[in-house]
Amino acid sequence: MVDRGMVIVGAGEAGVRAAFALREQAYQGSVTLIGEEPHLPYERPPLSKIGPDASSGSVRAIAADDRFAEAGITFRRGLRVTALQPSEHHLALEGGKFLPYERLLLATGAAPRQLPGVPSSKRIHVLRTVEHAEAIRCHMQPGQHVAILGGGFIGLELAAMGRKLGTEITLIEVQPRVLMRGVPEVLALKLQARHVAEGVVLICGVPVEGIRSDENAVTIALGDGRTIEADALVVGIGAQPNTALASDARLTIENGIAVDQHLRTSDPDIFAAGDCCSFPVHAYAGRRVRLESWRNAQDQGAVAAANMLGHDEVFKNVPWFWSDQYDLTLQVAGLADGAVQEIVRPLTAEAEILFHLGADGQLLAASGLGPGGSVARDIRLAEMLIGKGAKPDPATLADPATKLKSLL
């Protein structure tokens, strides 16, 4: 008999976690992990915080070669899957070869969203890979001016790192403020103010009319008549899920590869996890979302592995993400859409948490901003309350003297 085994396409957080989780659950068949990049799997969050030594040798590997060997995981790096053929239970690989599978996990991640009309130039960059980080880092130095288009997490984290390295930074966000998606206005405005205080030139609410590049500079024409000239431009306007394999194989696509509460796709032997998939969130009555989050990818990788082995584990985790900018950390647990009441809980003079309640008093989300880990413990407790569907007393939430743990 042919050992079709378990195959994982995508060697990021979700794929690597799933591969090791299969072994942790005593699976004895073959496990094959396929990654397109030539490197060992590496952590992507540090790429937006690129330091002076940014290079392919300085990134943090998720797992080294010897760990894959010890676990009996075949890691095939630098290999592209060209097609998925569910009826045959195999993958087509570049070079004309095929790889059979018993069960398959798609952890193909996401790719930077492209801005139409942007010319190809060595001075215009996106950020997703270590090579992207290396290219951006060449411009992040004193005497250089880097423009950043996009006021999301990537753009703001790069702006903070650029200022730390002495780079002149202009950040352009076409929306009225930064972090329009998923972050309360009061916290977003505090981060805006911090960036301005650190010397970032921040332009919000102005459209971009055109972008030109030559050997010496990038020129950005704004809708209000201004022109920004910079040594480099980083475009950070979000990411698109990598769904081509799934779409060509006629799997259901809905803002990513659509999976059920068990992370199973429309094919019962194919699962998906991480940035590439949309899934029903247990805590919000099955509302479908797609998350680009380090922890979500890890957690889904583990659950997908269990269900590839025949378990029926429901993915119940509450959405959570964080961002480090300067000495400040932003953490958000849950989804605040639909909240009708906002409760402020001051922790210190520099740290606070906002609780977001629904019309029935249910805690939907919590957002915190403060130095270092000042908000981490309370956000973690709020995450647990959200997962339980709690309806805490607003006065209790607002009182920093009342420990959130007591509400559990």
mmCIF file of C-alpha atoms in Angstrom:
data_model
loop_
_atom_site.group_PDB
_atom_site.id
_atom_site.type_symbol
_atom_site.label_atom_id
_atom_site.label_comp_id
_atom_site.label_asym_id
_atom_site.label_seq_id
_atom_site.Cartn_x
_atom_site.Cartn_y
_atom_site.Cartn_z
ATOM 1 C CA MET A 1 0.000 0.000 0.000
ATOM 2 C CA VAL A 2 1.124 3.554 -0.705
ATOM 3 C CA ASP A 3 1.555 5.712 2.408
ATOM 4 C CA ARG A 4 -0.266 8.789 1.230
ATOM 5 C CA GLY A 5 0.178 10.424 4.610
ATOM 6 C CA MET A 6 -0.489 13.992 5.682
ATOM 7 C CA VAL A 7 0.647 16.844 3.459
ATOM 8 C CA ILE A 8 0.804 20.508 4.449
ATOM 9 C CA VAL A 9 1.201 23.258 1.858
ATOM 10 C CA GLY A 10 2.639 26.410 3.433
ATOM 11 C CA ALA A 11 5.528 26.559 5.888
ATOM 12 C CA GLY A 12 4.445 29.491 8.049
ATOM 13 C CA GLU A 13 3.133 29.471 11.612
ATOM 14 C CA ALA A 14 0.007 27.433 10.838
ATOM 15 C CA GLY A 15 1.727 24.855 8.669
ATOM 16 C CA VAL A 16 4.678 24.248 10.978
ATOM 17 C CA ARG A 17 2.477 24.059 14.076
ATOM 18 C CA ALA A 18 0.212 21.543 12.342
ATOM 19 C CA ALA A 19 3.153 19.360 11.283
ATOM 20 C CA PHE A 20 4.491 19.058 14.815
ATOM 21 C CA ALA A 21 0.981 18.697 16.282
ATOM 22 C CA LEU A 22 0.433 15.617 14.115
ATOM 23 C CA ARG A 23 3.465 13.997 15.716
ATOM 24 C CA GLU A 24 2.491 15.167 19.198
ATOM 25 C CA GLN A 25 -0.792 13.309 18.709
ATOM 26 C CA ALA A 26 1.130 10.126 17.877
ATOM 27 C CA TYR A 27 0.445 10.040 14.153
ATOM 28 C CA GLN A 28 2.824 7.439 12.685
ATOM 29 C CA GLY A 29 2.346 7.985 8.943
ATOM 30 C CA SER A 30 4.360 10.311 6.742
ATOM 31 C CA VAL A 31 4.153 14.080 7.290
ATOM 32 C CA THR A 32 5.318 16.333 4.466
ATOM 33 C CA LEU A 33 5.592 20.111 4.828
ATOM 34 C CA ILE A 34 6.049 22.154 1.645
ATOM 35 C CA GLY A 35 7.281 25.761 1.564
ATOM 36 C CA GLU A 36 7.870 27.970 -1.456
ATOM 37 C CA GLU A 37 10.625 30.036 0.152
ATOM 38 C CA PRO A 38 14.205 28.705 0.207
ATOM 39 C CA HIS A 39 14.605 29.382 3.937
ATOM 40 C CA LEU A 40 13.724 27.496 7.050
ATOM 41 C CA PRO A 41 10.260 28.573 8.275
ATOM 42 C CA TYR A 42 10.628 31.882 10.110
ATOM 43 C CA GLU A 43 8.649 34.288 12.274
ATOM 44 C CA ARG A 44 7.073 37.083 10.234
ATOM 45 C CA PRO A 45 6.013 39.596 12.948
ATOM 46 C CA PRO A 46 9.625 40.738 13.561
ATOM 47 C CA LEU A 47 9.988 41.724 9.898
ATOM 48 C CA SER A 48 8.094 44.979 10.501
ATOM 49 C CA LYS A 49 10.431 45.761 13.385
ATOM 50 C CA ILE A 50 13.563 45.377 11.285
ATOM 51 C CA GLY A 51 16.718 46.161 13.237
ATOM 52 C CA PRO A 52 20.187 47.129 12.087
ATOM 53 C CA ASP A 53 21.089 43.541 11.149
ATOM 54 C CA ALA A 54 18.036 42.626 9.071
ATOM 55 C CA SER A 55 19.052 39.746 6.826
ATOM 56 C CA SER A 56 18.014 36.220 5.996
ATOM 57 C CA GLY A 57 20.519 35.028 8.594
ATOM 58 C CA SER A 58 19.096 37.143 11.392
ATOM 59 C CA VAL A 59 15.426 36.133 11.257
ATOM 60 C CA ARG A 60 14.041 33.874 13.951
ATOM 61 C CA ALA A 61 13.445 30.352 12.654
ATOM 62 C CA ILE A 62 10.252 28.629 13.802
ATOM 63 C CA ALA A 63 12.050 25.283 13.756
ATOM 64 C CA ALA A 64 15.523 24.149 12.717
ATOM 65 C CA ASP A 65 16.363 21.282 10.376
ATOM 66 C CA ASP A 66 17.264 18.964 13.240
ATOM 67 C CA ARG A 67 13.834 19.406 14.831
ATOM 68 C CA PHE A 68 12.121 18.361 11.614
ATOM 69 C CA ALA A 69 14.442 15.355 11.372
ATOM 70 C CA GLU A 70 13.845 14.340 15.004
ATOM 71 C CA ALA A 71 10.078 14.514 14.505
ATOM 72 C CA GLY A 72 10.184 12.589 11.242
ATOM 73 C CA ILE A 73 8.763 15.502 9.258
ATOM 74 C CA THR A 74 9.855 15.832 5.633
ATOM 75 C CA PHE A 75 10.354 19.542 4.981
ATOM 76 C CA ARG A 76 10.606 20.417 1.302
ATOM 77 C CA ARG A 77 11.696 24.017 0.942
ATOM 78 C CA GLY A 78 11.819 26.119 -2.221
ATOM 79 C CA LEU A 79 9.113 24.017 -3.858
ATOM 80 C CA ARG A 80 5.997 25.333 -5.559
ATOM 81 C CA VAL A 81 2.746 23.399 -5.777
ATOM 82 C CA THR A 82 1.216 24.058 -9.189
ATOM 83 C CA ALA A 83 -2.142 22.349 -8.819
ATOM 84 C CA LEU A 84 -4.395 20.544 -6.376
ATOM 85 C CA GLN A 85 -6.358 17.578 -7.694
ATOM 86 C CA PRO A 86 -8.842 16.465 -5.007
ATOM 87 C CA SER A 87 -10.395 13.668 -7.087
ATOM 88 C CA GLU A 88 -6.966 12.017 -7.375
ATOM 89 C CA HIS A 89 -5.902 12.921 -3.828
ATOM 90 C CA HIS A 90 -2.631 14.368 -5.036
ATOM 91 C CA LEU A 91 -0.734 17.591 -5.662
ATOM 92 C CA ALA A 92 1.067 18.562 -8.839
ATOM 93 C CA LEU A 93 4.531 19.952 -8.140
ATOM 94 C CA GLU A 94 6.705 22.138 -10.315
ATOM 95 C CA GLY A 95 8.904 19.941 -12.443
ATOM 96 C CA GLY A 96 6.031 17.641 -13.367
ATOM 97 C CA LYS A 97 5.993 15.391 -10.304
ATOM 98 C CA PHE A 98 2.997 14.450 -8.154
ATOM 99 C CA LEU A 99 2.614 14.000 -4.407
ATOM 100 C CA PRO A 100 -0.275 11.894 -3.019
ATOM 101 C CA TYR A 101 -2.022 12.692 0.251
ATOM 102 C CA GLU A 102 -4.511 11.103 2.604
ATOM 103 C CA ARG A 103 -5.443 14.435 4.145
ATOM 104 C CA LEU A 104 -4.226 17.858 3.114
ATOM 105 C CA LEU A 105 -3.824 21.154 4.972
ATOM 106 C CA LEU A 106 -3.673 24.396 3.013
ATOM 107 C CA ALA A 107 -1.743 26.989 5.034
ATOM 108 C CA THR A 108 -0.815 29.156 2.088
ATOM 109 C CA GLY A 109 -0.952 32.477 3.933
ATOM 110 C CA ALA A 110 -1.508 35.830 2.283
ATOM 111 C CA ALA A 111 0.290 38.189 -0.081
ATOM 112 C CA PRO A 112 0.649 41.976 0.121
ATOM 113 C CA ARG A 113 -2.190 43.807 -1.578
ATOM 114 C CA GLN A 114 -0.932 45.602 -4.661
ATOM 115 C CA LEU A 115 -1.825 49.196 -5.486
ATOM 116 C CA PRO A 116 -2.907 49.521 -9.139
ATOM 117 C CA GLY A 117 -0.715 51.757 -11.236
ATOM 118 C CA VAL A 118 2.373 51.550 -9.040
ATOM 119 C CA PRO A 119 5.464 51.166 -11.238
ATOM 120 C CA SER A 120 7.979 48.394 -10.712
ATOM 121 C CA SER A 121 11.002 49.949 -9.031
ATOM 122 C CA LYS A 122 13.863 49.020 -6.717
ATOM 123 C CA ARG A 123 12.710 51.965 -4.592
ATOM 124 C CA ILE A 124 9.118 50.757 -4.109
ATOM 125 C CA HIS A 125 8.544 47.891 -1.693
ATOM 126 C CA VAL A 126 5.987 45.731 0.077
ATOM 127 C CA LEU A 127 6.625 43.677 3.211
ATOM 128 C CA ARG A 128 5.955 39.967 3.560
ATOM 129 C CA THR A 129 9.247 38.102 3.254
ATOM 130 C CA VAL A 130 12.738 38.433 4.689
ATOM 131 C CA GLU A 131 13.922 39.597 1.263
ATOM 132 C CA HIS A 132 11.369 42.419 1.417
ATOM 133 C CA ALA A 133 12.650 43.357 4.881
ATOM 134 C CA GLU A 134 16.245 43.410 3.667
ATOM 135 C CA ALA A 135 15.339 45.712 0.773
ATOM 136 C CA ILE A 136 13.462 48.116 3.052
ATOM 137 C CA ARG A 137 16.245 48.073 5.628
ATOM 138 C CA CYS A 138 18.707 49.441 3.046
ATOM 139 C CA HIS A 139 16.743 52.713 3.140
ATOM 140 C CA MET A 140 16.139 52.817 6.897
ATOM 141 C CA GLN A 141 19.093 54.942 7.972
ATOM 142 C CA PRO A 142 19.974 58.540 8.843
ATOM 143 C CA GLY A 143 19.825 60.872 5.879
ATOM 144 C CA GLN A 144 17.209 58.794 4.077
ATOM 145 C CA HIS A 145 13.539 59.689 3.620
ATOM 146 C CA VAL A 146 11.083 56.782 3.436
ATOM 147 C CA ALA A 147 7.404 57.277 2.612
ATOM 148 C CA ILE A 148 4.927 54.686 3.842
ATOM 149 C CA LEU A 149 1.512 54.293 2.258
ATOM 150 C CA GLY A 150 -0.937 52.719 4.701
ATOM 151 C CA GLY A 151 -1.663 53.399 8.358
ATOM 152 C CA GLY A 152 -2.275 49.823 9.471
ATOM 153 C CA PHE A 153 -0.045 47.754 11.734
ATOM 154 C CA ILE A 154 2.659 47.154 9.117
ATOM 155 C CA GLY A 155 2.923 50.829 8.204
ATOM 156 C CA LEU A 156 2.947 52.079 11.785
ATOM 157 C CA GLU A 157 5.449 49.501 13.007
ATOM 158 C CA LEU A 158 7.781 50.319 10.115
ATOM 159 C CA ALA A 159 7.398 54.021 10.858
ATOM 160 C CA ALA A 160 8.351 53.461 14.494
ATOM 161 C CA MET A 161 11.388 51.409 13.533
ATOM 162 C CA GLY A 162 12.413 53.950 10.915
ATOM 163 C CA ARG A 163 12.403 56.763 13.453
ATOM 164 C CA LYS A 164 14.395 54.610 15.873
ATOM 165 C CA LEU A 165 17.013 54.189 13.142
ATOM 166 C CA GLY A 166 17.102 57.923 12.391
ATOM 167 C CA THR A 167 15.162 57.779 9.114
ATOM 168 C CA GLU A 168 12.916 60.614 7.996
ATOM 169 C CA ILE A 169 9.411 59.117 7.723
ATOM 170 C CA THR A 170 6.276 60.358 5.982
ATOM 171 C CA LEU A 171 3.219 58.140 6.532
ATOM 172 C CA ILE A 172 0.216 58.569 4.234
ATOM 173 C CA GLU A 173 -3.192 57.127 5.124
ATOM 174 C CA VAL A 174 -6.101 57.875 2.793
ATOM 175 C CA GLN A 175 -8.637 57.202 5.560
ATOM 176 C CA PRO A 176 -9.429 59.920 8.144
ATOM 177 C CA ARG A 177 -7.145 58.253 10.722
ATOM 178 C CA VAL A 178 -4.825 55.319 11.161
ATOM 179 C CA LEU A 179 -6.051 51.867 12.228
ATOM 180 C CA MET A 180 -9.579 52.382 10.973
ATOM 181 C CA ARG A 181 -10.268 48.645 11.074
ATOM 182 C CA GLY A 182 -10.615 46.999 14.464
ATOM 183 C CA VAL A 183 -9.043 49.646 16.730
ATOM 184 C CA PRO A 184 -11.110 52.195 18.725
ATOM 185 C CA GLU A 185 -10.657 55.800 17.657
ATOM 186 C CA VAL A 186 -9.435 56.996 21.047
ATOM 187 C CA LEU A 187 -6.542 54.519 21.062
ATOM 188 C CA ALA A 188 -5.731 55.081 17.382
ATOM 189 C CA LEU A 189 -5.511 58.831 17.963
ATOM 190 C CA LYS A 190 -3.148 58.290 20.890
ATOM 191 C CA LEU A 191 -0.875 56.252 18.650
ATOM 192 C CA GLN A 192 -1.112 58.926 15.963
ATOM 193 C CA ALA A 193 -0.052 61.562 18.471
ATOM 194 C CA ARG A 194 2.877 59.434 19.590
ATOM 195 C CA HIS A 195 4.106 59.026 16.019
ATOM 196 C CA VAL A 196 3.900 62.769 15.431
ATOM 197 C CA ALA A 197 5.776 63.404 18.690
ATOM 198 C CA GLU A 198 8.487 61.027 17.471
ATOM 199 C CA GLY A 199 8.896 63.052 14.281
ATOM 200 C CA VAL A 200 6.754 61.144 11.782
ATOM 201 C CA VAL A 201 5.084 63.380 9.205
ATOM 202 C CA LEU A 202 1.549 61.987 9.237
ATOM 203 C CA ILE A 203 -0.890 62.746 6.423
ATOM 204 C CA CYS A 204 -4.430 61.367 6.832
ATOM 205 C CA GLY A 205 -7.573 61.729 4.786
ATOM 206 C CA VAL A 206 -5.833 62.636 1.523
ATOM 207 C CA PRO A 207 -6.003 60.401 -1.578
ATOM 208 C CA VAL A 208 -2.959 59.449 -3.632
ATOM 209 C CA GLU A 209 -3.255 60.647 -7.226
ATOM 210 C CA GLY A 210 -0.109 59.123 -8.679
ATOM 211 C CA ILE A 211 3.264 57.529 -7.979
ATOM 212 C CA ARG A 212 6.393 57.891 -10.090
ATOM 213 C CA SER A 213 9.863 56.487 -9.611
ATOM 214 C CA ASP A 214 13.274 56.956 -11.214
ATOM 215 C CA GLU A 215 16.827 55.958 -10.321
ATOM 216 C CA ASN A 216 17.067 58.585 -7.582
ATOM 217 C CA ALA A 217 13.684 58.978 -5.898
ATOM 218 C CA VAL A 218 10.001 58.134 -5.620
ATOM 219 C CA THR A 219 7.451 60.929 -6.106
ATOM 220 C CA ILE A 220 3.953 60.657 -4.638
ATOM 221 C CA ALA A 221 1.310 63.100 -5.876
ATOM 222 C CA LEU A 222 -1.478 63.737 -3.348
ATOM 223 C CA GLY A 223 -5.044 64.769 -4.013
ATOM 224 C CA ASP A 224 -4.635 68.088 -2.222
ATOM 225 C CA GLY A 225 -1.887 69.214 -4.607
ATOM 226 C CA ARG A 226 1.079 68.303 -2.433
ATOM 227 C CA THR A 227 3.969 66.244 -3.750
ATOM 228 C CA ILE A 228 6.078 63.985 -1.544
ATOM 229 C CA GLU A 229 9.550 63.051 -2.737
ATOM 230 C CA ALA A 230 11.281 60.196 -0.917
ATOM 231 C CA ASP A 231 14.221 57.855 -1.297
ATOM 232 C CA ALA A 232 11.871 54.885 -1.052
ATOM 233 C CA LEU A 233 8.202 53.994 -0.713
ATOM 234 C CA VAL A 234 6.710 51.100 1.240
ATOM 235 C CA VAL A 235 3.164 50.142 0.251
ATOM 236 C CA GLY A 236 1.366 48.594 3.222
ATOM 237 C CA ILE A 237 -2.319 48.555 2.332
ATOM 238 C CA GLY A 238 -3.265 45.108 3.575
ATOM 239 C CA ALA A 239 -2.996 41.550 2.355
ATOM 240 C CA GLN A 240 -4.936 39.164 0.126
ATOM 241 C CA PRO A 241 -5.347 35.472 0.979
ATOM 242 C CA ASN A 242 -3.497 33.050 -1.275
ATOM 243 C CA THR A 243 -6.438 31.061 -2.625
ATOM 244 C CA ALA A 244 -5.385 30.187 -6.189
ATOM 245 C CA LEU A 245 -4.759 26.476 -5.486
ATOM 246 C CA ALA A 246 -8.070 26.117 -3.691
ATOM 247 C CA SER A 247 -10.017 28.153 -6.224
ATOM 248 C CA ASP A 248 -8.632 26.204 -9.187
ATOM 249 C CA ALA A 249 -9.620 22.993 -7.378
ATOM 250 C CA ARG A 250 -13.170 24.370 -6.990
ATOM 251 C CA LEU A 251 -13.082 24.600 -3.215
ATOM 252 C CA THR A 252 -15.458 27.184 -1.770
ATOM 253 C CA ILE A 253 -13.904 30.653 -1.508
ATOM 254 C CA GLU A 254 -15.409 33.346 0.713
ATOM 255 C CA ASN A 255 -12.938 36.075 1.678
ATOM 256 C CA GLY A 256 -10.339 33.314 1.739
ATOM 257 C CA ILE A 257 -10.648 29.543 1.641
ATOM 258 C CA ALA A 258 -13.947 28.903 3.426
ATOM 259 C CA VAL A 259 -13.772 26.383 6.278
ATOM 260 C CA ASP A 260 -16.265 25.153 8.850
ATOM 261 C CA GLN A 261 -15.909 25.171 12.638
ATOM 262 C CA HIS A 262 -13.540 22.193 12.336
ATOM 263 C CA LEU A 263 -11.371 24.057 9.757
ATOM 264 C CA ARG A 264 -12.502 21.637 7.045
ATOM 265 C CA THR A 265 -12.985 23.005 3.526
ATOM 266 C CA SER A 266 -15.768 22.031 1.132
ATOM 267 C CA ASP A 267 -13.714 18.876 0.453
ATOM 268 C CA PRO A 268 -13.835 16.582 3.527
ATOM 269 C CA ASP A 269 -10.169 15.580 3.192
ATOM 270 C CA ILE A 270 -8.801 19.104 2.803
ATOM 271 C CA PHE A 271 -8.381 21.572 5.663
ATOM 272 C CA ALA A 272 -7.182 25.175 5.757
ATOM 273 C CA ALA A 273 -5.670 27.320 8.516
ATOM 274 C CA GLY A 274 -4.085 30.702 9.098
ATOM 275 C CA ASP A 275 -4.172 33.857 6.988
ATOM 276 C CA CYS A 276 -5.537 32.083 3.909
ATOM 277 C CA CYS A 277 -8.883 30.969 5.359
ATOM 278 C CA SER A 278 -12.139 32.436 6.570
ATOM 279 C CA PHE A 279 -13.887 30.662 9.414
ATOM 280 C CA PRO A 280 -16.957 30.960 11.683
ATOM 281 C CA VAL A 281 -16.128 32.539 15.044
ATOM 282 C CA HIS A 282 -17.690 30.488 17.825
ATOM 283 C CA ALA A 283 -18.050 33.428 20.237
ATOM 284 C CA TYR A 284 -20.041 35.483 17.699
ATOM 285 C CA ALA A 285 -22.710 33.008 16.609
ATOM 286 C CA GLY A 286 -20.664 31.741 13.682
ATOM 287 C CA ARG A 287 -19.880 35.094 12.104
ATOM 288 C CA ARG A 288 -17.327 34.421 9.355
ATOM 289 C CA VAL A 289 -14.023 36.302 9.480
ATOM 290 C CA ARG A 290 -10.487 36.022 8.167
ATOM 291 C CA LEU A 291 -7.622 36.942 10.492
ATOM 292 C CA GLU A 292 -4.012 37.821 9.785
ATOM 293 C CA SER A 293 -2.662 36.995 13.208
ATOM 294 C CA TRP A 294 0.363 35.106 14.511
ATOM 295 C CA ARG A 295 -1.517 33.427 17.337
ATOM 296 C CA ASN A 296 -4.566 32.604 15.251
ATOM 297 C CA ALA A 297 -2.302 30.815 12.767
ATOM 298 C CA GLN A 298 -0.655 28.788 15.536
ATOM 299 C CA ASP A 299 -3.928 27.882 17.209
ATOM 300 C CA GLN A 300 -5.621 26.906 13.959
ATOM 301 C CA GLY A 301 -2.636 24.791 12.945
ATOM 302 C CA ALA A 302 -3.016 22.706 16.098
ATOM 303 C CA VAL A 303 -6.793 22.290 15.713
ATOM 304 C CA ALA A 304 -6.497 21.448 12.013
ATOM 305 C CA ALA A 305 -3.960 18.728 12.823
ATOM 306 C CA ALA A 306 -6.302 17.148 15.369
ATOM 307 C CA ASN A 307 -9.165 17.126 12.895
ATOM 308 C CA MET A 308 -7.017 15.743 10.078
ATOM 309 C CA LEU A 309 -6.631 12.737 12.380
ATOM 310 C CA GLY A 310 -10.387 12.281 12.664
ATOM 311 C CA HIS A 311 -11.227 14.335 15.742
ATOM 312 C CA ASP A 312 -14.103 16.808 15.698
ATOM 313 C CA GLU A 313 -12.485 19.610 17.645
ATOM 314 C CA VAL A 314 -14.294 22.928 17.274
ATOM 315 C CA PHE A 315 -12.124 26.012 16.844
ATOM 316 C CA LYS A 316 -13.386 28.274 19.631
ATOM 317 C CA ASN A 317 -10.578 30.770 20.102
ATOM 318 C CA VAL A 318 -11.419 34.462 20.469
ATOM 319 C CA PRO A 319 -9.664 36.717 17.927
ATOM 320 C CA TRP A 320 -6.628 38.445 19.432
ATOM 321 C CA PHE A 321 -3.817 40.553 18.041
ATOM 322 C CA TRP A 322 -1.151 42.951 19.174
ATOM 323 C CA SER A 323 1.214 45.631 17.858
ATOM 324 C CA ASP A 324 4.405 47.094 19.354
ATOM 325 C CA GLN A 325 5.210 50.697 18.465
ATOM 326 C CA TYR A 326 7.983 52.549 20.302
ATOM 327 C CA ASP A 327 7.538 51.525 23.950
ATOM 328 C CA LEU A 328 3.769 51.102 23.550
ATOM 329 C CA THR A 329 1.880 47.861 23.079
ATOM 330 C CA LEU A 330 -1.626 47.693 21.646
ATOM 331 C CA GLN A 331 -3.658 44.559 22.309
ATOM 332 C CA VAL A 332 -7.181 43.792 21.102
ATOM 333 C CA ALA A 333 -9.296 40.775 22.001
ATOM 334 C CA GLY A 334 -12.594 40.066 20.273
ATOM 335 C CA LEU A 335 -14.571 41.913 17.591
ATOM 336 C CA ALA A 336 -16.075 45.267 18.541
ATOM 337 C CA ASP A 337 -18.469 45.475 15.565
ATOM 338 C CA GLY A 338 -21.986 45.842 16.902
ATOM 339 C CA ALA A 339 -20.949 47.300 20.253
ATOM 340 C CA VAL A 340 -23.252 50.017 21.588
ATOM 341 C CA GLN A 341 -21.420 50.909 24.798
ATOM 342 C CA GLU A 342 -17.756 51.613 25.539
ATOM 343 C CA ILE A 343 -16.398 51.375 29.078
ATOM 344 C CA VAL A 344 -13.023 52.908 29.964
ATOM 345 C CA ARG A 345 -10.867 51.229 32.601
ATOM 346 C CA PRO A 346 -7.810 53.349 33.528
ATOM 347 C CA LEU A 347 -4.854 51.249 34.648
ATOM 348 C CA THR A 348 -2.127 53.882 35.020
ATOM 349 C CA ALA A 349 -1.539 57.407 33.750
ATOM 350 C CA GLU A 350 -0.246 55.876 30.515
ATOM 351 C CA ALA A 351 -2.324 52.716 30.159
ATOM 352 C CA GLU A 352 -6.031 52.028 29.725
ATOM 353 C CA ILE A 353 -8.442 49.415 28.470
ATOM 354 C CA LEU A 354 -11.695 49.949 26.602
ATOM 355 C CA PHE A 355 -14.443 47.360 26.945
ATOM 356 C CA HIS A 356 -17.020 47.109 24.166
ATOM 357 C CA LEU A 357 -20.497 45.871 25.115
ATOM 358 C CA GLY A 358 -23.386 44.771 22.918
ATOM 359 C CA ALA A 359 -26.997 45.914 23.281
ATOM 360 C CA ASP A 360 -27.703 42.993 25.623
ATOM 361 C CA GLY A 361 -24.677 43.804 27.807
ATOM 362 C CA GLN A 362 -22.491 41.011 26.444
ATOM 363 C CA LEU A 363 -18.777 41.757 26.375
ATOM 364 C CA LEU A 364 -17.818 41.726 22.687
ATOM 365 C CA ALA A 365 -14.264 43.049 22.731
ATOM 366 C CA ALA A 366 -11.550 44.707 24.784
ATOM 367 C CA SER A 367 -8.805 47.025 23.522
ATOM 368 C CA GLY A 368 -5.797 48.138 25.553
ATOM 369 C CA LEU A 369 -2.852 50.477 25.039
ATOM 370 C CA GLY A 370 0.058 51.095 27.360
ATOM 371 C CA PRO A 371 3.800 50.763 27.865
ATOM 372 C CA GLY A 372 5.303 47.278 27.665
ATOM 373 C CA GLY A 373 3.064 44.576 29.094
ATOM 374 C CA SER A 374 0.879 46.899 31.166
ATOM 375 C CA VAL A 375 -2.383 45.829 29.498
ATOM 376 C CA ALA A 376 -1.548 42.187 28.748
ATOM 377 C CA ARG A 377 -2.990 40.534 31.882
ATOM 378 C CA ASP A 378 -6.336 42.340 31.771
ATOM 379 C CA ILE A 379 -6.709 41.773 28.035
ATOM 380 C CA ARG A 380 -6.102 38.059 28.581
ATOM 381 C CA LEU A 381 -8.788 37.958 31.269
ATOM 382 C CA ALA A 382 -11.158 39.919 29.033
ATOM 383 C CA GLU A 383 -10.513 37.395 26.273
ATOM 384 C CA MET A 384 -11.633 34.622 28.613
ATOM 385 C CA LEU A 385 -14.772 36.574 29.538
ATOM 386 C CA ILE A 386 -15.576 37.103 25.860
ATOM 387 C CA GLY A 387 -15.190 33.387 25.222
ATOM 388 C CA LYS A 388 -17.698 32.657 27.994
ATOM 389 C CA GLY A 389 -20.251 35.109 26.602
ATOM 390 C CA ALA A 390 -20.100 37.088 29.857
ATOM 391 C CA LYS A 391 -22.312 40.087 30.602
ATOM 392 C CA PRO A 392 -20.289 41.875 33.295
ATOM 393 C CA ASP A 393 -21.540 44.896 35.218
ATOM 394 C CA PRO A 394 -20.254 48.046 33.435
ATOM 395 C CA ALA A 395 -19.404 49.730 36.740
ATOM 396 C CA THR A 396 -17.245 46.768 37.682
ATOM 397 C CA LEU A 397 -15.401 46.913 34.363
ATOM 398 C CA ALA A 398 -14.694 50.603 34.833
ATOM 399 C CA ASP A 399 -13.295 50.170 38.355
ATOM 400 C CA PRO A 400 -9.555 49.329 38.270
ATOM 401 C CA ALA A 401 -9.772 48.260 41.902
ATOM 402 C CA THR A 402 -11.972 45.305 40.959
ATOM 403 C CA LYS A 403 -9.938 42.398 39.628
ATOM 404 C CA LEU A 404 -11.245 41.063 36.329
ATOM 405 C CA LYS A 405 -10.346 37.571 37.454
ATOM 406 C CA SER A 406 -13.164 37.737 39.991
ATOM 407 C CA LEU A 407 -15.668 38.031 37.112
ATOM 408 C CA LEU A 408 -14.666 34.600 35.801
#
